[in-house]
GROMACS .gro file of C-alpha atoms in nm:
model
  167
    1MET     CA    1   5.333  13.174  17.160
    2GLU     CA    2   5.478  13.343  16.854
    3ASN     CA    3   5.587  13.021  16.687
    4SER     CA    4   5.339  12.780  16.842
    5LEU     CA    5   5.099  12.778  16.547
    6ALA     CA    6   5.351  12.800  16.264
    7SER     CA    7   5.279  13.171  16.252
    8VAL     CA    8   5.356  13.492  16.437
    9GLY     CA    9   5.170  13.674  16.707
   10GLY     CA   10   5.129  13.664  17.078
   11PHE     CA   11   4.963  13.797  17.389
   12CYS     CA   12   5.034  14.143  17.532
   13CYS     CA   13   5.005  14.221  17.900
   14GLY     CA   14   5.112  14.534  18.085
   15ARG     CA   15   5.060  14.908  18.087
   16SER     CA   16   4.848  15.042  17.803
   17PHE     CA   17   5.126  15.248  17.642
   18VAL     CA   18   5.352  14.939  17.631
   19ILE     CA   19   5.075  14.720  17.488
   20ASP     CA   20   4.991  14.977  17.221
   21HIS     CA   21   5.357  14.992  17.118
   22GLN     CA   22   5.385  14.612  17.102
   23ARG     CA   23   5.067  14.574  16.898
   24LEU     CA   24   5.156  14.850  16.654
   25SER     CA   25   5.512  14.721  16.610
   26GLY     CA   26   5.404  14.360  16.562
   27GLN     CA   27   5.477  14.184  16.234
   28GLY     CA   28   5.110  14.144  16.141
   29TYR     CA   29   5.052  14.517  16.174
   30CYS     CA   30   5.365  14.603  15.976
   31PHE     CA   31   5.225  14.420  15.675
   32SER     CA   32   4.862  14.528  15.711
   33ALA     CA   33   4.602  14.599  15.974
   34SER     CA   34   4.561  14.225  16.032
   35LEU     CA   35   4.753  13.899  16.019
   36PRO     CA   36   4.892  13.841  15.667
   37PRO     CA   37   4.685  13.579  15.479
   38LEU     CA   38   4.978  13.338  15.439
   39LEU     CA   39   5.040  13.335  15.814
   40ALA     CA   40   4.669  13.298  15.888
   41ALA     CA   41   4.654  12.998  15.653
   42ALA     CA   42   4.961  12.846  15.822
   43ALA     CA   43   4.802  12.887  16.166
   44ILE     CA   44   4.475  12.730  16.046
   45GLU     CA   45   4.664  12.434  15.898
   46ALA     CA   46   4.858  12.390  16.224
   47LEU     CA   47   4.527  12.378  16.414
   48ASN     CA   48   4.393  12.122  16.164
   49ILE     CA   49   4.701  11.902  16.214
   50MET     CA   50   4.663  11.919  16.592
   51GLU     CA   51   4.293  11.827  16.573
   52GLU     CA   52   4.357  11.537  16.334
   53ASN     CA   53   4.656  11.399  16.529
   54PRO     CA   54   4.604  11.457  16.903
   55GLY     CA   55   4.858  11.183  16.980
   56ILE     CA   56   5.143  11.409  16.868
   57PHE     CA   57   5.130  11.587  17.202
   58LEU     CA   58   5.206  11.268  17.394
   59VAL     CA   59   5.488  11.186  17.149
   60LEU     CA   60   5.633  11.536  17.193
   61LYS     CA   61   5.606  11.511  17.573
   62GLU     CA   62   5.800  11.183  17.571
   63LYS     CA   63   6.069  11.329  17.344
   64CYS     CA   64   6.103  11.635  17.567
   65GLU     CA   65   6.144  11.423  17.879
   66ARG     CA   66   6.398  11.199  17.704
   67ILE     CA   67   6.620  11.484  17.580
   68HIS     CA   68   6.602  11.666  17.915
   69LYS     CA   69   6.717  11.349  18.090
   70ALA     CA   70   6.991  11.288  17.831
   71LEU     CA   71   7.133  11.638  17.880
   72GLN     CA   72   7.139  11.626  18.262
   73GLY     CA   73   7.480  11.592  18.422
   74ILE     CA   74   7.690  11.740  18.141
   75SER     CA   75   8.001  11.872  18.311
   76GLY     CA   76   8.002  12.252  18.288
   77LEU     CA   77   7.644  12.290  18.161
   78LYS     CA   78   7.304  12.290  18.327
   79VAL     CA   79   6.961  12.244  18.172
   80VAL     CA   80   6.726  12.535  18.245
   81GLY     CA   81   6.359  12.473  18.178
   82GLU     CA   82   6.083  12.226  18.246
   83SER     CA   83   6.116  11.868  18.125
   84LEU     CA   84   5.776  11.899  17.952
   85SER     CA   85   5.881  12.202  17.751
   86PRO     CA   86   6.002  12.157  17.392
   87ALA     CA   87   6.211  12.475  17.429
   88PHE     CA   88   6.475  12.509  17.699
   89HIS     CA   89   6.822  12.651  17.761
   90LEU     CA   90   7.170  12.522  17.841
   91GLN     CA   91   7.368  12.757  18.065
   92LEU     CA   92   7.719  12.738  18.202
   93THR     CA   93   7.717  12.581  18.548
   94ASP     CA   94   7.976  12.836  18.660
   95SER     CA   95   8.020  13.170  18.488
   96THR     CA   96   8.372  13.283  18.405
   97GLY     CA   97   8.277  13.616  18.560
   98SER     CA   98   8.266  13.783  18.220
   99ARG     CA   99   7.949  13.782  18.008
  100GLU     CA  100   8.165  13.823  17.697
  101LYS     CA  101   8.374  13.515  17.782
  102ASP     CA  102   8.063  13.312  17.869
  103VAL     CA  103   7.906  13.402  17.533
  104LYS     CA  104   8.227  13.304  17.354
  105LEU     CA  105   8.243  12.964  17.528
  106LEU     CA  106   7.881  12.888  17.448
  107GLN     CA  107   7.934  12.996  17.086
  108GLU     CA  108   8.222  12.750  17.061
  109ILE     CA  109   7.984  12.475  17.172
  110VAL     CA  110   7.726  12.590  16.915
  111ASN     CA  111   7.993  12.594  16.642
  112HIS     CA  112   8.122  12.249  16.741
  113CYS     CA  113   7.769  12.111  16.711
  114MET     CA  114   7.701  12.295  16.385
  115ASN     CA  115   8.014  12.143  16.232
  116ARG     CA  116   7.857  11.805  16.311
  117SER     CA  117   7.517  11.896  16.160
  118ILE     CA  118   7.341  11.973  16.489
  119ALA     CA  119   7.173  12.314  16.468
  120LEU     CA  120   7.173  12.515  16.790
  121THR     CA  121   7.178  12.885  16.860
  122GLN     CA  122   7.251  13.111  17.152
  123ALA     CA  123   6.961  13.296  17.305
  124ARG     CA  124   6.979  13.659  17.194
  125TYR     CA  125   6.862  13.964  17.382
  126LEU     CA  126   6.864  14.339  17.336
  127GLU     CA  127   7.131  14.367  17.602
  128LYS     CA  128   7.122  14.744  17.648
  129GLU     CA  129   6.744  14.746  17.678
  130GLU     CA  130   6.686  14.446  17.908
  131LYS     CA  131   6.618  14.543  18.267
  132CYS     CA  132   6.709  14.195  18.397
  133LEU     CA  133   6.939  14.039  18.139
  134PRO     CA  134   6.928  13.658  18.157
  135PRO     CA  135   7.260  13.471  18.170
  136PRO     CA  136   7.404  13.363  17.833
  137SER     CA  137   7.258  13.034  17.715
  138ILE     CA  138   7.218  12.797  17.424
  139ARG     CA  139   6.859  12.758  17.310
  140VAL     CA  140   6.748  12.401  17.238
  141VAL     CA  141   6.418  12.311  17.069
  142VAL     CA  142   6.262  11.966  17.034
  143THR     CA  143   6.002  11.894  16.765
  144VAL     CA  144   5.763  11.605  16.719
  145GLU     CA  145   5.920  11.538  16.378
  146GLN     CA  146   6.267  11.463  16.517
  147THR     CA  147   6.342  11.093  16.539
  148ASP     CA  148   6.470  10.924  16.853
  149GLY     CA  149   6.798  10.863  16.671
  150GLU     CA  150   6.832  11.231  16.584
  151LEU     CA  151   6.768  11.333  16.944
  152GLU     CA  152   7.019  11.079  17.075
  153ARG     CA  153   7.280  11.202  16.827
  154ALA     CA  154   7.210  11.563  16.926
  155ALA     CA  155   7.256  11.481  17.296
  156ARG     CA  156   7.581  11.293  17.227
  157THR     CA  157   7.712  11.579  17.014
  158ILE     CA  158   7.627  11.841  17.277
  159LYS     CA  159   7.803  11.635  17.545
  160GLU     CA  160   8.106  11.592  17.318
  161ALA     CA  161   8.112  11.966  17.244
  162ALA     CA  162   8.092  12.056  17.614
  163ARG     CA  163   8.383  11.821  17.692
  164ALA     CA  164   8.592  11.964  17.408
  165VAL     CA  165   8.524  12.329  17.493
  166LEU     CA  166   8.484  12.338  17.871
  167LEU     CA  167   8.737  12.082  17.995
   0.00000   0.00000   0.00000
């Protein structure tokens, strides 16, 4: 939920000592004892936009479904995530057996796309601190502001990058 309202924050759940650490280390607390005014104003404006334009959710849902469908069946990559979600991951269909090599291959895909003005990033984790480290992946995010043409170009570029890097 951290980025859902154009702000920072979230929901803590777990043992009390973990929750206390998360709350006290959160960005809002680092700046003051409450959410910084600029971020509070951004969250309020995001809520206003959602109330004034409820149709944006249907538009976003349609864009999410379209990009998920467009990215299915890319040789060497699989889409991980729900088709209704605006944030999802692309993972290698088959690992090389080495996390380091998998990360390098995915970074080559990210770089290929970046060189063609499509911004992607790999999902990042605190590898030494994760109990169950997820497989390397490319994080993809869809927004309501992206045009159909931009999404189609992004899907084509990702497919092209996968062919160039993985085949």
